[in-house]
Amino acid sequence: MVVSLPLVFNAPRRGMPPRHLADLDSAERREVVKELGLPGFRADQLARQYYGRLEADAEKMTDLPAAVRDQVGSELFPVLLTPVKHLACDGGETRKTLWKANDGTLLESVLMRYPDRATLCISSQAGCGMACPFCATGQAGLQRNLSTAEIVDQVRAAAAALRDGEVAGGPGRLSNVVFMGMGEPLANYKRVVAAVRRITSPAPDGLGLSQRSVTVSTVGLAPAIRKLADEDLSVTLAVSLHTPDDELRDTLVPVNNRWSVAEVLKAARYYADKTGRRVSIEYAMIRDVNDQPWRADLLGKKLRKALGALVHVNLIPLNPTPGSEWDASPKPVEKEFVRRVLAQGVSCTVRDTRGQEIAAACGQLAAEN
Ligand code: SF4
């Protein structure tokens, strides 16, 4: 569908940043280029600059006549994100960036380099309205949704940083993207799905990552999980369950009061059946809160019944926020938890935690600022 967009002056949209090329699908892009009075071929040329060469500055697009670079810059390439700081740890192979959007909103992304892949964790909202009590982002509440382009530009910037050798380990390629930074991705549904399409479409319409290398996480917005299943995408779905029983989940993940564990698992099954993809269950291990052996047994049983072999449990040692009453489970407790989930026939591993020294749990850096 071609939508009409304000063309003469690219003003900030109400509560949102100004329009950017990455907000537009290919039909919209062509329409805008036409209305700017440029020949049609410029639409794909600009997209190749942005998605292919990872260039976001119109002044550096040398295949564009110098006379139109200014106009193209202000209409299609406003600066959306400015780095406030980069923090590195794990020998430089983990790099967290705090970004400032053009209305002053802070958000963050984390790039993690492994021997076989480079994964970027991105934010989909500034802040988060889901109010999980153990999470730094949840404490500050939701500021606003990010635009599609603000989401995509985190990925473009990381891909460019890797290509240009700015991350320890020499020049490389971004291989994976996880929507596990600030925000509940499915609460910003339309923009997140559009961003997934830009991240995974082949050139010139997108950055060309494989859909299977993209993970969308959710605390369990069941209707949105079903909707995502019907999008004809094959991204991995990660459900932050954190406990298998409604009683505790009602407080740990307040949205559980709306959609219970059973409803979330039913929606996850629908997703697995529709996409053929194994669902990832995220479980933050919190000392003496959700790490009891009986909860491991119950988790294993419920998941086996609801999802059969189409599930994998990721245990995440909690990264405690300064001054918080929440703490990570001791290692022996974690080990026993894994053993019990496996004993139920459900695959289960402990996630490698990167970035402990740089406050890499979602929202911690922005919260400190
Ligand atoms: S854990 Fe995730 S969903 Fe919950 S408040 Fe934090 S960012 Fe939001």
Coordinates of C-alpha atoms and ligand atoms in Angstrom, one line a residue:
M1 CA 0.0 0.0 0.0
V2 CA 1.3 3.4 -0.9
V3 CA 0.7 5.9 1.9
S4 CA 0.8 9.7 1.5
L5 CA 3.6 11.2 3.5
P6 CA 4.5 14.8 4.3
L7 CA 7.0 15.7 1.7
V8 CA 8.0 19.3 1.7
F9 CA 9.4 19.4 5.1
N10 CA 10.3 16.3 7.0
A11 CA 9.1 17.4 10.4
P12 CA 9.2 15.1 13.5
R13 CA 6.0 13.1 13.7
R14 CA 4.0 13.4 16.8
G15 CA 6.0 11.7 19.5
M16 CA 8.2 10.1 16.9
P17 CA 11.3 11.0 14.9
P18 CA 11.2 12.4 11.4
R19 CA 10.7 10.0 8.6
H20 CA 13.7 8.1 7.4
L21 CA 14.3 5.8 4.3
A22 CA 14.3 2.8 6.6
D23 CA 10.7 3.5 7.6
L24 CA 9.6 3.0 4.0
D25 CA 8.9 -0.2 2.2
S26 CA 10.0 -0.4 -1.5
A27 CA 6.7 1.0 -2.9
E28 CA 6.7 3.9 -0.4
R29 CA 10.3 4.6 -1.1
R30 CA 9.6 4.9 -4.8
E31 CA 6.6 7.1 -4.2
V32 CA 8.6 9.5 -2.0
V33 CA 11.5 9.7 -4.4
K34 CA 9.1 10.6 -7.2
E35 CA 7.4 13.3 -5.1
L36 CA 10.9 14.7 -4.3
G37 CA 11.2 15.2 -8.1
L38 CA 14.0 12.6 -8.5
P39 CA 14.1 10.0 -11.2
G40 CA 12.7 6.6 -10.1
F41 CA 16.0 4.8 -10.3
R42 CA 17.2 6.9 -7.3
A43 CA 14.9 4.9 -5.0
D44 CA 16.9 1.7 -5.3
Q45 CA 20.2 3.6 -5.5
L46 CA 19.5 5.2 -2.1
A47 CA 18.5 1.9 -0.7
R48 CA 21.7 0.3 -1.9
Q49 CA 23.7 3.0 -0.2
Y50 CA 21.9 2.5 3.1
Y51 CA 21.4 -1.3 3.2
G52 CA 24.2 -2.4 1.0
R53 CA 27.0 0.1 1.8
L54 CA 25.6 0.8 5.3
E55 CA 25.9 4.5 4.5
A56 CA 23.5 6.8 6.4
D57 CA 25.0 10.2 5.5
A58 CA 23.7 11.6 2.2
E59 CA 26.7 13.8 1.9
K60 CA 28.9 10.7 1.4
M61 CA 26.7 9.2 -1.3
T62 CA 28.9 10.2 -4.1
D63 CA 26.8 8.6 -6.8
L64 CA 24.2 11.2 -6.0
P65 CA 24.4 14.6 -7.7
A66 CA 25.9 17.1 -5.2
A67 CA 23.0 19.4 -5.8
V68 CA 20.4 17.0 -4.4
R69 CA 22.3 15.6 -1.4
D70 CA 21.1 18.2 1.0
Q71 CA 17.5 17.7 0.1
V72 CA 17.8 13.9 0.2
G73 CA 19.6 14.1 3.5
S74 CA 16.9 16.1 5.2
E75 CA 14.0 14.2 3.6
L76 CA 15.3 10.7 3.8
F77 CA 18.4 10.5 6.0
P78 CA 17.8 12.6 9.1
V79 CA 20.3 11.6 11.9
L80 CA 18.2 9.4 14.1
L81 CA 20.7 8.0 16.6
T82 CA 23.8 9.6 18.0
P83 CA 26.2 7.5 20.1
V84 CA 26.5 8.9 23.6
K85 CA 29.1 6.3 24.7
H86 CA 30.5 2.9 23.8
L87 CA 31.5 0.6 26.6
A88 CA 33.5 -2.5 25.9
C89 CA 34.3 -5.6 28.0
D90 CA 35.1 -9.3 27.4
G91 CA 38.4 -8.2 25.8
G92 CA 36.6 -5.8 23.6
E93 CA 34.4 -8.4 22.0
T94 CA 31.3 -7.1 23.8
R95 CA 30.4 -3.5 23.0
K96 CA 27.5 -1.7 24.4
T97 CA 26.3 1.5 22.8
L98 CA 24.1 4.1 24.5
W99 CA 22.3 6.1 21.8
K100 CA 20.5 9.4 22.0
A101 CA 17.6 9.8 19.6
N102 CA 16.9 13.2 18.2
D103 CA 14.3 14.0 20.9
G104 CA 16.8 13.2 23.6
T105 CA 15.4 9.7 24.3
L106 CA 18.1 7.2 25.4
L107 CA 18.2 3.6 24.2
E108 CA 20.9 1.0 23.9
S109 CA 22.2 -1.9 21.9
V110 CA 24.8 -4.5 22.6
L111 CA 27.1 -6.2 20.1
M112 CA 28.6 -9.6 21.1
R113 CA 31.3 -11.3 19.1
Y114 CA 31.8 -15.0 19.3
P115 CA 34.2 -17.2 17.3
D116 CA 31.4 -18.3 14.9
R117 CA 29.0 -15.4 14.9
A118 CA 28.4 -11.8 15.9
T119 CA 25.1 -11.0 17.6
L120 CA 23.5 -7.7 18.1
C121 CA 20.9 -7.2 20.9
I122 CA 18.6 -4.3 20.0
S123 CA 15.9 -2.2 21.6
S124 CA 12.4 -1.9 20.2
Q125 CA 11.1 0.7 22.7
A126 CA 12.7 3.4 24.9
G127 CA 11.9 2.1 28.3
C128 CA 9.2 -0.6 28.7
G129 CA 5.7 -0.7 30.1
M130 CA 5.7 -4.3 31.2
A131 CA 6.9 -3.5 34.7
C132 CA 8.8 -6.7 35.5
P133 CA 10.1 -6.0 39.0
F134 CA 13.6 -7.5 38.5
C135 CA 14.4 -5.5 35.4
A136 CA 16.0 -2.1 35.3
T137 CA 14.1 -1.0 32.2
G138 CA 10.8 -2.0 33.7
Q139 CA 11.4 0.3 36.7
A140 CA 11.5 3.4 34.6
G141 CA 8.4 2.7 32.6
L142 CA 7.7 3.2 28.9
Q143 CA 8.9 6.5 27.3
R144 CA 7.9 5.7 23.7
N145 CA 8.0 3.3 20.9
L146 CA 11.0 3.4 18.6
S147 CA 10.3 4.0 14.9
T148 CA 11.0 1.3 12.4
A149 CA 14.1 3.2 11.2
E150 CA 15.4 3.7 14.8
I151 CA 15.3 -0.1 15.2
V152 CA 16.8 -0.8 11.8
D153 CA 19.5 1.9 12.3
Q154 CA 20.9 0.1 15.4
V155 CA 21.5 -2.9 13.1
R156 CA 23.0 -0.9 10.3
A157 CA 25.4 0.9 12.7
A158 CA 26.6 -2.4 14.2
A159 CA 27.1 -4.0 10.8
A160 CA 29.1 -1.0 9.7
A161 CA 31.2 -1.0 13.0
L162 CA 32.0 -4.7 12.5
R163 CA 32.8 -4.3 8.8
D164 CA 35.1 -1.3 9.6
G165 CA 37.0 -3.3 12.3
E166 CA 35.8 -1.1 15.2
V167 CA 35.2 -4.2 17.3
A168 CA 38.0 -6.4 18.7
G169 CA 38.8 -9.4 16.5
G170 CA 39.2 -7.5 13.2
P171 CA 36.7 -6.7 10.4
G172 CA 33.7 -9.1 10.4
R173 CA 30.0 -9.5 9.5
L174 CA 27.0 -9.2 11.7
S175 CA 25.2 -12.5 11.6
N176 CA 22.4 -12.5 14.3
V177 CA 20.0 -10.0 15.7
V178 CA 18.0 -10.5 18.9
F179 CA 15.2 -8.2 20.0
M180 CA 16.1 -8.5 23.6
G181 CA 17.2 -5.0 24.5
M182 CA 14.9 -2.4 26.0
G183 CA 11.2 -2.9 25.5
E184 CA 8.5 -5.5 24.7
P185 CA 8.9 -5.9 20.9
L186 CA 5.3 -7.2 20.4
A187 CA 3.9 -4.1 22.1
N188 CA 5.4 -2.1 19.2
Y189 CA 4.2 -4.7 16.8
K190 CA 3.8 -3.0 13.4
R191 CA 7.2 -1.2 13.6
V192 CA 9.0 -4.3 14.8
V193 CA 7.6 -6.5 12.1
A194 CA 8.5 -3.8 9.5
A195 CA 12.0 -3.7 11.0
V196 CA 12.3 -7.5 10.8
R197 CA 11.4 -7.3 7.1
R198 CA 14.0 -4.5 6.5
I199 CA 16.7 -6.5 8.4
T200 CA 16.0 -9.7 6.5
S201 CA 15.0 -8.6 3.0
P202 CA 17.7 -9.0 0.4
A203 CA 19.3 -5.9 -1.2
P204 CA 18.2 -3.4 -2.2
D205 CA 15.2 -3.6 0.2
G206 CA 17.1 -4.7 3.3
L207 CA 20.2 -5.7 5.1
G208 CA 19.9 -9.4 4.0
L209 CA 20.3 -11.3 7.2
S210 CA 18.6 -14.6 7.3
Q211 CA 15.2 -14.7 9.1
R212 CA 16.4 -17.7 11.0
S213 CA 19.2 -15.5 12.5
V214 CA 16.7 -13.1 14.0
T215 CA 15.0 -13.7 17.4
V216 CA 12.0 -11.7 18.5
S217 CA 11.4 -12.0 22.3
T218 CA 8.2 -11.4 24.2
V219 CA 6.9 -11.6 27.7
G220 CA 3.9 -13.4 26.3
L221 CA 1.4 -11.2 24.5
A222 CA -0.6 -14.2 23.3
P223 CA -2.7 -12.6 20.5
A224 CA 0.4 -10.8 19.1
I225 CA 2.3 -14.2 19.1
R226 CA -0.5 -15.7 17.0
K227 CA -0.4 -12.7 14.7
L228 CA 3.4 -13.0 14.3
A229 CA 2.9 -16.7 13.4
D230 CA 0.7 -15.6 10.6
E231 CA 3.2 -13.1 9.1
D232 CA 4.9 -15.8 7.1
L233 CA 8.3 -15.1 8.7
S234 CA 10.6 -17.7 10.1
V235 CA 12.2 -15.8 12.9
T236 CA 12.9 -17.4 16.2
L237 CA 10.3 -16.7 18.9
A238 CA 11.7 -16.3 22.5
V239 CA 9.1 -16.3 25.3
S240 CA 10.3 -14.9 28.6
L241 CA 8.4 -17.3 30.9
H242 CA 10.6 -17.0 34.1
T243 CA 8.3 -19.4 36.0
P244 CA 5.9 -22.1 35.1
D245 CA 3.1 -21.2 37.6
D246 CA 0.6 -18.4 37.4
E247 CA 0.9 -17.5 41.1
L248 CA 4.5 -16.3 40.9
R249 CA 4.3 -15.2 37.3
D250 CA 1.5 -12.8 38.1
T251 CA 4.1 -10.8 40.1
L252 CA 7.3 -11.5 38.2
V253 CA 5.8 -10.7 34.8
P254 CA 2.7 -8.7 35.5
V255 CA 1.2 -9.1 32.0
N256 CA 0.5 -12.7 33.1
N257 CA -2.6 -11.3 34.8
R258 CA -3.9 -10.8 31.3
W259 CA -2.5 -13.9 29.5
S260 CA -1.8 -16.9 31.7
V261 CA 1.0 -19.4 31.4
A262 CA -1.4 -21.8 29.6
E263 CA -2.5 -19.2 27.1
V264 CA 1.1 -18.1 26.4
L265 CA 2.2 -21.7 25.8
K266 CA -0.8 -22.4 23.6
A267 CA 0.1 -19.3 21.5
A268 CA 3.7 -20.5 21.4
R269 CA 2.6 -23.9 20.1
Y270 CA 0.6 -22.2 17.4
Y271 CA 3.8 -20.3 16.5
A272 CA 5.9 -23.5 16.4
D273 CA 3.3 -25.3 14.3
K274 CA 2.9 -22.5 11.8
T275 CA 6.6 -21.8 11.4
G276 CA 8.1 -25.2 12.1
R277 CA 10.5 -23.3 14.4
R278 CA 11.5 -24.4 17.9
V279 CA 10.4 -21.8 20.5
S280 CA 13.0 -20.6 22.9
I281 CA 11.8 -20.2 26.5
E282 CA 13.8 -17.6 28.5
Y283 CA 14.1 -18.2 32.2
A284 CA 16.0 -15.7 34.4
M285 CA 17.3 -17.6 37.3
I286 CA 16.6 -15.6 40.5
R287 CA 17.9 -16.8 43.8
D288 CA 15.2 -18.2 46.0
V289 CA 12.5 -16.8 43.8
N290 CA 12.0 -19.1 40.8
D291 CA 14.9 -21.6 41.1
Q292 CA 13.4 -24.3 43.3
P293 CA 13.7 -28.0 42.1
W294 CA 9.9 -28.4 42.0
R295 CA 9.6 -25.4 39.6
A296 CA 12.2 -27.1 37.3
D297 CA 10.1 -30.3 37.3
L298 CA 6.9 -28.3 36.6
L299 CA 8.5 -26.3 33.9
G300 CA 9.8 -29.4 32.1
K301 CA 6.4 -31.1 32.4
K302 CA 4.4 -28.2 31.1
L303 CA 6.7 -27.5 28.2
R304 CA 6.8 -31.1 27.1
K305 CA 3.0 -31.3 27.2
A306 CA 2.5 -27.9 25.4
L307 CA 5.4 -28.0 22.9
G308 CA 6.8 -31.5 22.6
A309 CA 10.2 -31.3 20.9
L310 CA 9.6 -27.8 19.6
V311 CA 11.1 -26.1 22.6
H312 CA 14.4 -25.1 24.1
V313 CA 14.9 -23.6 27.5
N314 CA 17.5 -20.9 27.9
L315 CA 18.4 -20.3 31.6
I316 CA 19.8 -16.8 32.1
P317 CA 21.8 -16.1 35.2
L318 CA 20.2 -12.8 36.5
N319 CA 22.5 -9.8 36.1
P320 CA 21.6 -8.0 39.3
T321 CA 21.1 -4.3 39.1
P322 CA 22.9 -2.2 41.6
G323 CA 21.0 -1.8 44.9
S324 CA 18.4 -4.5 43.8
E325 CA 17.1 -7.1 46.2
W326 CA 17.2 -9.6 43.3
D327 CA 20.2 -11.8 42.9
A328 CA 21.4 -14.6 40.6
S329 CA 20.9 -18.3 41.6
P330 CA 24.0 -20.1 42.9
K331 CA 25.7 -22.3 40.3
P332 CA 24.8 -25.7 42.0
V333 CA 21.2 -24.6 42.1
E334 CA 21.4 -23.7 38.4
K335 CA 23.0 -27.1 37.6
E336 CA 20.2 -29.0 39.4
F337 CA 17.6 -26.9 37.6
V338 CA 19.1 -27.9 34.2
R339 CA 19.3 -31.5 35.2
R340 CA 15.6 -31.6 36.2
V341 CA 14.3 -29.9 33.0
L342 CA 16.4 -32.3 30.9
A343 CA 15.0 -35.2 32.9
Q344 CA 11.6 -34.2 31.6
G345 CA 12.8 -34.6 28.0
V346 CA 13.1 -30.9 27.3
S347 CA 16.3 -29.4 26.0
C348 CA 17.9 -26.8 28.3
T349 CA 21.1 -24.8 28.5
V350 CA 22.5 -21.9 30.4
R351 CA 23.1 -18.8 28.4
D352 CA 26.5 -17.4 28.2
T353 CA 26.3 -14.0 30.0
R354 CA 28.2 -11.3 28.3
G355 CA 28.8 -7.8 29.4
Q356 CA 28.4 -8.2 33.2
E357 CA 30.9 -5.5 33.9
I358 CA 29.2 -2.9 31.6
A359 CA 25.7 -3.3 32.9
A360 CA 24.6 -5.3 29.9
A361 CA 21.2 -6.4 31.3
C362 CA 18.6 -4.6 29.3
G363 CA 18.2 -1.0 30.3
Q364 CA 20.9 -0.8 32.8
L365 CA 23.1 1.6 31.0
A366 CA 20.2 3.9 30.1
A367 CA 18.9 3.7 33.6
E368 CA 22.3 4.8 34.9
N369 CA 22.1 7.8 32.7
Ligands
SF4_1 S1 12.1 -7.8 31.5 FE1 11.7 -7.1 29.3 S2 9.4 -7.0 29.3 FE2 10.0 -7.0 31.5 S3 10.1 -4.9 32.0 FE3 12.2 -5.5 31.4 S4 12.3 -5.0 29.2 FE4 10.2 -5.0 29.8

